[in-house]
GROMACS .gro file of C-alpha atoms in nm:
model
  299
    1UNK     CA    1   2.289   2.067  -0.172
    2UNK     CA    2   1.938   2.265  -0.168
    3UNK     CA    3   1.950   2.536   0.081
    4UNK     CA    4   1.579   2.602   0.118
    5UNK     CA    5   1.390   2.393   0.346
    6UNK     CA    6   1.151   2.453   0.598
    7UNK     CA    7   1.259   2.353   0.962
    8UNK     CA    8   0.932   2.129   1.100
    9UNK     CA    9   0.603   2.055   0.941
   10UNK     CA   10   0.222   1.974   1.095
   11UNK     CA   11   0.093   1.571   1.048
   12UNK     CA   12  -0.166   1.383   1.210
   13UNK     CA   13  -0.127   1.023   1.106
   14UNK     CA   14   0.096   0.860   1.285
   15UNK     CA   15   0.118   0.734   1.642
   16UNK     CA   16   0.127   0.979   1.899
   17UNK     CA   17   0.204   1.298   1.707
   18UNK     CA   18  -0.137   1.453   1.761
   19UNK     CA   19  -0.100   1.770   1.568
   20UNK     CA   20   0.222   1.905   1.721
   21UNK     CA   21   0.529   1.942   1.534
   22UNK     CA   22   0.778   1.689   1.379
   23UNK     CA   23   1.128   1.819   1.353
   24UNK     CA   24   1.368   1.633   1.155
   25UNK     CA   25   1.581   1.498   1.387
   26UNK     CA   26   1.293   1.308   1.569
   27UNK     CA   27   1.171   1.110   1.207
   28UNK     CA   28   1.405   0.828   1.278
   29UNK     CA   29   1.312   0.714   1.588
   30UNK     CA   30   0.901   0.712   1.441
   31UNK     CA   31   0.688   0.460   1.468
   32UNK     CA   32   0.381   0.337   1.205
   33UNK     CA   33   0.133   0.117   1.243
   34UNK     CA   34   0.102   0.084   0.880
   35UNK     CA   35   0.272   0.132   0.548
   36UNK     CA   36   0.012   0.386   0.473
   37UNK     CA   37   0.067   0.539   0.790
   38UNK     CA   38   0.441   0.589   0.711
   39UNK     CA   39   0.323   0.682   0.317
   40UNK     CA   40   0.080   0.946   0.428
   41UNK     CA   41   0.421   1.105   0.680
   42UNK     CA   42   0.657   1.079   0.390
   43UNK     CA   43   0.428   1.209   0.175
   44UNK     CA   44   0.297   1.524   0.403
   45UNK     CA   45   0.646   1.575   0.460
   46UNK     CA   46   0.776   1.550   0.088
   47UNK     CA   47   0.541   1.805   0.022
   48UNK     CA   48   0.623   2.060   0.301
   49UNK     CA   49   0.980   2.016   0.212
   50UNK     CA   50   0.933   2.099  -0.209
   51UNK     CA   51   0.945   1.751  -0.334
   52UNK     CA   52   0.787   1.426  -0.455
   53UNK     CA   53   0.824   1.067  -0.374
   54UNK     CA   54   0.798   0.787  -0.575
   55UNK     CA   55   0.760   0.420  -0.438
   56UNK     CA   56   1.056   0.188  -0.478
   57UNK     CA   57   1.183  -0.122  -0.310
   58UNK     CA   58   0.842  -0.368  -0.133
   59UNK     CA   59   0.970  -0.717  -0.011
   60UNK     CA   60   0.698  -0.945   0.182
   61UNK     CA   61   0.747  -1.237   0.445
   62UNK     CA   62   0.625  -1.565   0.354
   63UNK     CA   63   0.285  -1.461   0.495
   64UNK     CA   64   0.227  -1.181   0.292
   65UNK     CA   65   0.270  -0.912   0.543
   66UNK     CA   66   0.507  -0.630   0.414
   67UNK     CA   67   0.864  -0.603   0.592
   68UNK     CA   68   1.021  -0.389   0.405
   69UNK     CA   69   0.900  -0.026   0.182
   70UNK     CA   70   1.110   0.238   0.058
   71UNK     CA   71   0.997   0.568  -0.084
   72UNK     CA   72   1.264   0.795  -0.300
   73UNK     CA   73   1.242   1.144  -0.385
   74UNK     CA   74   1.081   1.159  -0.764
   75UNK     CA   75   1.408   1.273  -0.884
   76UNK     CA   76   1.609   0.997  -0.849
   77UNK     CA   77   1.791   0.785  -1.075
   78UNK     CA   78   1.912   0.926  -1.403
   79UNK     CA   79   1.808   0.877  -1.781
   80UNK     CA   80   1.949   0.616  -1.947
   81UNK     CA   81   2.319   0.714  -2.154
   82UNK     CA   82   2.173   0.605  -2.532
   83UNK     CA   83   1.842   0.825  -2.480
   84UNK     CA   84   2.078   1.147  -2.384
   85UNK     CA   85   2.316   1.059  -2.657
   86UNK     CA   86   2.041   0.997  -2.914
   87UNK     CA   87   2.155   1.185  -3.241
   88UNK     CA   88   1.864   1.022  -3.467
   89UNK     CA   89   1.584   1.229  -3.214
   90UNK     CA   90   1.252   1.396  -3.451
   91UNK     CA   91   1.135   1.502  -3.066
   92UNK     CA   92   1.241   1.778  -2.839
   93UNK     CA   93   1.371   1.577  -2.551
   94UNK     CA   94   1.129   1.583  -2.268
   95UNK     CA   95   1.259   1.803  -1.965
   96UNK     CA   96   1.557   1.642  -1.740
   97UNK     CA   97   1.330   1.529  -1.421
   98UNK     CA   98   1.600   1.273  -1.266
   99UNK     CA   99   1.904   1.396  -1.090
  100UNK     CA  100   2.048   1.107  -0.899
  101UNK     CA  101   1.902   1.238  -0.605
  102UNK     CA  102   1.963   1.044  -0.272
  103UNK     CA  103   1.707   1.153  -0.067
  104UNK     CA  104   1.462   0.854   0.032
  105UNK     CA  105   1.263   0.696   0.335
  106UNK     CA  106   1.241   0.333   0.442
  107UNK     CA  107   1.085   0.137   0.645
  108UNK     CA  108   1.074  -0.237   0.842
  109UNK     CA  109   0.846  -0.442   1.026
  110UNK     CA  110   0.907  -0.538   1.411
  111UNK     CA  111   0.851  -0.916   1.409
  112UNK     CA  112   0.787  -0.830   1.787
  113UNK     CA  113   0.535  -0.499   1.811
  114UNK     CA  114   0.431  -0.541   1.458
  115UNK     CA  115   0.486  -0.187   1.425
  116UNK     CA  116   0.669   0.006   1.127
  117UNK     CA  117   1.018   0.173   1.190
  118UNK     CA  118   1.223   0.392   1.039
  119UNK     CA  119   1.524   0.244   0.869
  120UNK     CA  120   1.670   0.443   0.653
  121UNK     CA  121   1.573   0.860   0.606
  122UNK     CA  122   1.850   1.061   0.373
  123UNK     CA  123   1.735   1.382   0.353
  124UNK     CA  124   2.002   1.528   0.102
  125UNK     CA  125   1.879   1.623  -0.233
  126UNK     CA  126   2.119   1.711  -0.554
  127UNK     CA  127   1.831   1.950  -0.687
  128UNK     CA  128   1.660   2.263  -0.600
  129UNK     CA  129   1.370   2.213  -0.429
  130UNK     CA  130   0.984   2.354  -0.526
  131UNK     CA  131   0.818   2.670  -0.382
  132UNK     CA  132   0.482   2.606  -0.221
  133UNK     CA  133   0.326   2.706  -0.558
  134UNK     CA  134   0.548   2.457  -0.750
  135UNK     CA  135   0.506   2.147  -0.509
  136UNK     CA  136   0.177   2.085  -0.623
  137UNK     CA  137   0.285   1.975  -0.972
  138UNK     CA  138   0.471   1.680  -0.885
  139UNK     CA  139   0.275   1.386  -0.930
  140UNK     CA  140   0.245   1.239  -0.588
  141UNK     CA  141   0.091   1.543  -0.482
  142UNK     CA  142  -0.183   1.544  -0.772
  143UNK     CA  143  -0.497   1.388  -0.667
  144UNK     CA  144  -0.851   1.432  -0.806
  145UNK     CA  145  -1.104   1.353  -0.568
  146UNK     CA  146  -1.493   1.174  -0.565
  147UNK     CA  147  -1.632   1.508  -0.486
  148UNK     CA  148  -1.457   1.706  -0.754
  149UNK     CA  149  -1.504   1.443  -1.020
  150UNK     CA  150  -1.836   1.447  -0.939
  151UNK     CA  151  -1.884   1.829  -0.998
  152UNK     CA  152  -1.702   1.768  -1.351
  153UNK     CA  153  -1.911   1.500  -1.446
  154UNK     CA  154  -2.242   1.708  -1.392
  155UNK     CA  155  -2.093   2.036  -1.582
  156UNK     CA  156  -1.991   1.710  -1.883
  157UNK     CA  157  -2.360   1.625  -1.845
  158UNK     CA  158  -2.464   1.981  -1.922
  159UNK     CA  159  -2.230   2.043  -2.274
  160UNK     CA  160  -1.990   2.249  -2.040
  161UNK     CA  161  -1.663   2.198  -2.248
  162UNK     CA  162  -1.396   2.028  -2.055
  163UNK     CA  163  -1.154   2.376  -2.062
  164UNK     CA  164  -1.418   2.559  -1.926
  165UNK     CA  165  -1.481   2.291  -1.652
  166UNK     CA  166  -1.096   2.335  -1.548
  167UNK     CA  167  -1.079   2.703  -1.534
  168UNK     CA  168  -1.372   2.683  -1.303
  169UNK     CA  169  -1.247   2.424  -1.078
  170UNK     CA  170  -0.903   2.636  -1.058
  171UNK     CA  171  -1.081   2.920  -0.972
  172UNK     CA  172  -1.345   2.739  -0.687
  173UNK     CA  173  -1.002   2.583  -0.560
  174UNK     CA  174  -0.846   2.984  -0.540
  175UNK     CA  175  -0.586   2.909  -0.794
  176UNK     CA  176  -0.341   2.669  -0.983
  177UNK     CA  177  -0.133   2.553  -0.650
  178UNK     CA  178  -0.449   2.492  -0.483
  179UNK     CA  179  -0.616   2.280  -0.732
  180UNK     CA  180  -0.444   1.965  -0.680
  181UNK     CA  181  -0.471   1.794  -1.001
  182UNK     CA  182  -0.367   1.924  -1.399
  183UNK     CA  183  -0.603   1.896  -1.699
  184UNK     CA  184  -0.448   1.616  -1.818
  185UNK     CA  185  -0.545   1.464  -1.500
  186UNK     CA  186  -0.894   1.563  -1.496
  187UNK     CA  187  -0.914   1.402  -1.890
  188UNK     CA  188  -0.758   1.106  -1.783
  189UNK     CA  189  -0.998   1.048  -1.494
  190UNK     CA  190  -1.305   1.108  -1.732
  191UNK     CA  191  -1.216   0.908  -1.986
  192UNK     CA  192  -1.120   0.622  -1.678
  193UNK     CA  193  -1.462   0.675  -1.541
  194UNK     CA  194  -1.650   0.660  -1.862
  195UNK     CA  195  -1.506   0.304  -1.990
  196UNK     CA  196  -1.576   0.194  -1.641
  197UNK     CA  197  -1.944   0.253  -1.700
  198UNK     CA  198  -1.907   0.147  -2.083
  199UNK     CA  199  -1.767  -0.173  -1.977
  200UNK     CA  200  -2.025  -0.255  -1.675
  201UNK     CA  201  -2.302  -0.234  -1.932
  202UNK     CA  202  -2.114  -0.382  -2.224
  203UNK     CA  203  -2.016  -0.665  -1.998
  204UNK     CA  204  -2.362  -0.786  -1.934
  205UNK     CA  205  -2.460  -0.745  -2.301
  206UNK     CA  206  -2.180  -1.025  -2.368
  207UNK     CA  207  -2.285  -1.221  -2.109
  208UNK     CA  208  -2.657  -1.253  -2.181
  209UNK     CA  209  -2.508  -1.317  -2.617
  210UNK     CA  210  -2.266  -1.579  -2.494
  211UNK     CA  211  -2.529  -1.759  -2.263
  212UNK     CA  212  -2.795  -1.702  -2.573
  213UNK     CA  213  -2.533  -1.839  -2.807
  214UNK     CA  214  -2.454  -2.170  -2.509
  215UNK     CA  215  -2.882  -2.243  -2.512
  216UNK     CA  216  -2.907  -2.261  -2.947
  217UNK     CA  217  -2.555  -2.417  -2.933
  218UNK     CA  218  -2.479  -2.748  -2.773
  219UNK     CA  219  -2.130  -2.742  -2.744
  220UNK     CA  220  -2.070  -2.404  -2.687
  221UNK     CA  221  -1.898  -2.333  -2.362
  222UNK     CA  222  -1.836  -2.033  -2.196
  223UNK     CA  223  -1.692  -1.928  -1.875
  224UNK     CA  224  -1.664  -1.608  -1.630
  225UNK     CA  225  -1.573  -1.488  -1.290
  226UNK     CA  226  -1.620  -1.159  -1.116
  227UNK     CA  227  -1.410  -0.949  -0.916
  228UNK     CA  228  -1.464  -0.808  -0.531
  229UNK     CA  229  -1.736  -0.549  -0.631
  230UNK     CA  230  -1.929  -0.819  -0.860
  231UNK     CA  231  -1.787  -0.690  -1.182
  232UNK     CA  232  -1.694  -0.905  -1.465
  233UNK     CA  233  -1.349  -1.011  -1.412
  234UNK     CA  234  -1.203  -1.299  -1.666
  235UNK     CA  235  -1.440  -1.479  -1.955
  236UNK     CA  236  -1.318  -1.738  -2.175
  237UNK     CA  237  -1.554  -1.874  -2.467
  238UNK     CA  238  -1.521  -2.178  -2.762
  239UNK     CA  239  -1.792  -2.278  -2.999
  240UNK     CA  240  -1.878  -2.593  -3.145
  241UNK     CA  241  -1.614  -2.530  -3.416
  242UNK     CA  242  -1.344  -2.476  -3.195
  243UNK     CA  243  -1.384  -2.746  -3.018
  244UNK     CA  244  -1.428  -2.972  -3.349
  245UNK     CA  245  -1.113  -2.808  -3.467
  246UNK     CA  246  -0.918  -2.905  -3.116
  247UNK     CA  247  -1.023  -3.245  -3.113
  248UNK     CA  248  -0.840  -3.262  -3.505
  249UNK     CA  249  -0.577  -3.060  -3.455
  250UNK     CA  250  -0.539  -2.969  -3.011
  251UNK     CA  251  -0.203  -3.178  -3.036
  252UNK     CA  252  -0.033  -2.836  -2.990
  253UNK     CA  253  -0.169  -2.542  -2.830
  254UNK     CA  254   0.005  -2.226  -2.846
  255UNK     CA  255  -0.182  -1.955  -2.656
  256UNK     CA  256  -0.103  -1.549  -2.750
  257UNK     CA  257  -0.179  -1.222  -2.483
  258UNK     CA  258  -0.230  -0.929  -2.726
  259UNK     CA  259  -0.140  -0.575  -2.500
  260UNK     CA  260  -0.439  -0.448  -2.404
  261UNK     CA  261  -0.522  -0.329  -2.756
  262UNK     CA  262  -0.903  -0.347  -2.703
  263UNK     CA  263  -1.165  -0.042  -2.601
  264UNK     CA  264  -1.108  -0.163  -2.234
  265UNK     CA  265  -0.750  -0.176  -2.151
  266UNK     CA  266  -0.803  -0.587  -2.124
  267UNK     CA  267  -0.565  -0.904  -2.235
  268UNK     CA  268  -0.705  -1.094  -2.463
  269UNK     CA  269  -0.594  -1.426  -2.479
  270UNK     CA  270  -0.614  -1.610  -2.837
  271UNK     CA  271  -0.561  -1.995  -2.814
  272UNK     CA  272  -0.461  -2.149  -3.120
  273UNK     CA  273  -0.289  -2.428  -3.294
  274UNK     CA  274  -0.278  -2.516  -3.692
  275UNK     CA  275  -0.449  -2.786  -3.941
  276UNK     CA  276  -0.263  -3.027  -4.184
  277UNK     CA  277  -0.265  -2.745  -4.449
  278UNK     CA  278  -0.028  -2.516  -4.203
  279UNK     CA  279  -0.358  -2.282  -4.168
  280UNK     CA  280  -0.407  -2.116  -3.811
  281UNK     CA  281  -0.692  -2.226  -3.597
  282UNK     CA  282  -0.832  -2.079  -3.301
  283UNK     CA  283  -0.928  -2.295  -3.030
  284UNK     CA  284  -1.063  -1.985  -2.793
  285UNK     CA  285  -1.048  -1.734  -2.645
  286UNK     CA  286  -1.073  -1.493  -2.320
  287UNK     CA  287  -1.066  -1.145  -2.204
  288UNK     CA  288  -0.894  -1.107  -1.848
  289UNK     CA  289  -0.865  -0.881  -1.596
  290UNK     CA  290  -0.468  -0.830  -1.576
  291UNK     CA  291  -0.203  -1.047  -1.669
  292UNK     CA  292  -0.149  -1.170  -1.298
  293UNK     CA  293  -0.105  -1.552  -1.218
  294UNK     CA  294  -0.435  -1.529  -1.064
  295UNK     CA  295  -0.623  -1.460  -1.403
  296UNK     CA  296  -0.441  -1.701  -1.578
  297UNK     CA  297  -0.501  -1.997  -1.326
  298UNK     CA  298  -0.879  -1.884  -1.350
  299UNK     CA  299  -0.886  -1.867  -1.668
   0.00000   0.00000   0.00000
């Protein structure tokens, strides 16, 4: 077992701790009033202690209320047997990040106080644990805030080359353990950001072509929904075709999600069927949000 660990560390989320210390010994007999509360202690303390967390194990009541979360240290489990024993490989095998490591944090509902306790806490890890200037690597830890991204996105706006941006933003931050985030992270959040915006304006230029294409076309039909923030959610459209095609041939309906292999990251959702010659034809179609229940029924 790791021999480095640091004996208490400073939170201020969770009941009655103010800002004094939290020793060890005391973490089972916490109380939450939330399972962000107890994310934001496990977290805090994963990170004093030189290691990540990954989420693992949610069960819900028949209400929808959680009952039951578990967090595990980032390194547990192990790679599967046939990927380690691979002899075909063209790749260098990526770095060995899971070593069956025990050390995890649950936590269960009070029907009674509807307060979050502590379950289960192992605190025994089969690996060596990260320095203060390592910690910061492990993906729980990484974050990339509104304000920063918003500092990246105006040096974008000015040609400032996305290298350039980083090294500056390490440097504001007073180094790589301080920034918080990698440069893979910052790409990934730009190139997020920018097919959010694509899409909002993209969206209403196929709305306003599907509802030109439903006034010059009698039986086309088209329908949409939008989400919480009044963003387009789930659309399905047919022309007159379609349907003329359905009515010959709708006795079977087979409908197809492709992965998320347009611009946006969205299932699309081909329905289709065949004519007397065996040839395929396609009844609709829809873009959704996810592949939840949820966008299916509303679809």
């Amino acid at each position: 077992m790791c021999s480095t660990r640091v004996n208490s560390v400073q939170f201020s989320s969770w009941e009655g701790s103010g800002n004094q210390d939290v020793y060890i010994n005391h973490i089972k007999n916490m109380k939450f009033n939330s399972v962000d509360d107890a994310r934001s202690f496990y977290l805090g303390y994963a990170k004093g202690n030189g290691f990540g967390i990954r989420a693992k194990n949610l069960d819900h009541d028949r209400e929808g209320r959680v009952v039951r979360r578990k967090w595990v240290c980032d390194w547990q489990g192990s790679r599967r047997e046939e990927y380690l024993t691979n002899k075909n490989r063209k790749r260098k095998p990526r770095l060995q990040t899971r070593q069956n490591c025990k050390a995890c944090f649950s936590i269960g509902l009070d029907s009674n106080t509807l307060k979050y306790s502590v379950k289960v806490f192992m605190d025994d890890h089969s690996h060596k644990l990260a320095t203060f200037r390592e910690v910061s690597s492990h993906r729980s830890h990484r974050n990339l805030d509104e304000g920063d991204y918003a500092q990246i996105d105006a040096m974008g706006k000015n040609f400032i080359r996305g290298c350039q941006t980083f090294k500056y933003m390490v440097d504001k931050k007073g180094g790589y353990s301080k920034i918080g985030f990698t440069q893979k992270d910052m790409y990934n959040k730009i190139a997020k950001m920018r097919r959010s915006k694509a899409f909002e304006s993209d969206s209403q230029a196929a709305i306003s072509y599907l509802e030109s294409k439903a006034f010059t076309e009698p039986n086309f039909y088209c329908r949409f929904n939008t989400d919480d923030y009044d963003r387009l959610a789930n659309i399905f459209w047919r022309d007159s075709h379609s349907l003329f095609e359905y009515k010959c041939f709708g006795d079977v309906l087979v409908f197809n999600t492709t992965y998320k292999t347009n611009a946006y990251g969205k299932p699309l959702v081909l329905f289709v069927g065949a004519n007397n010659h065996s040839v395929t034809c396609v009844f609709g179609a829809a873009l959704l949000l996810d592949e939840t229940f949820t966008s299916y029924e509303a679809m």
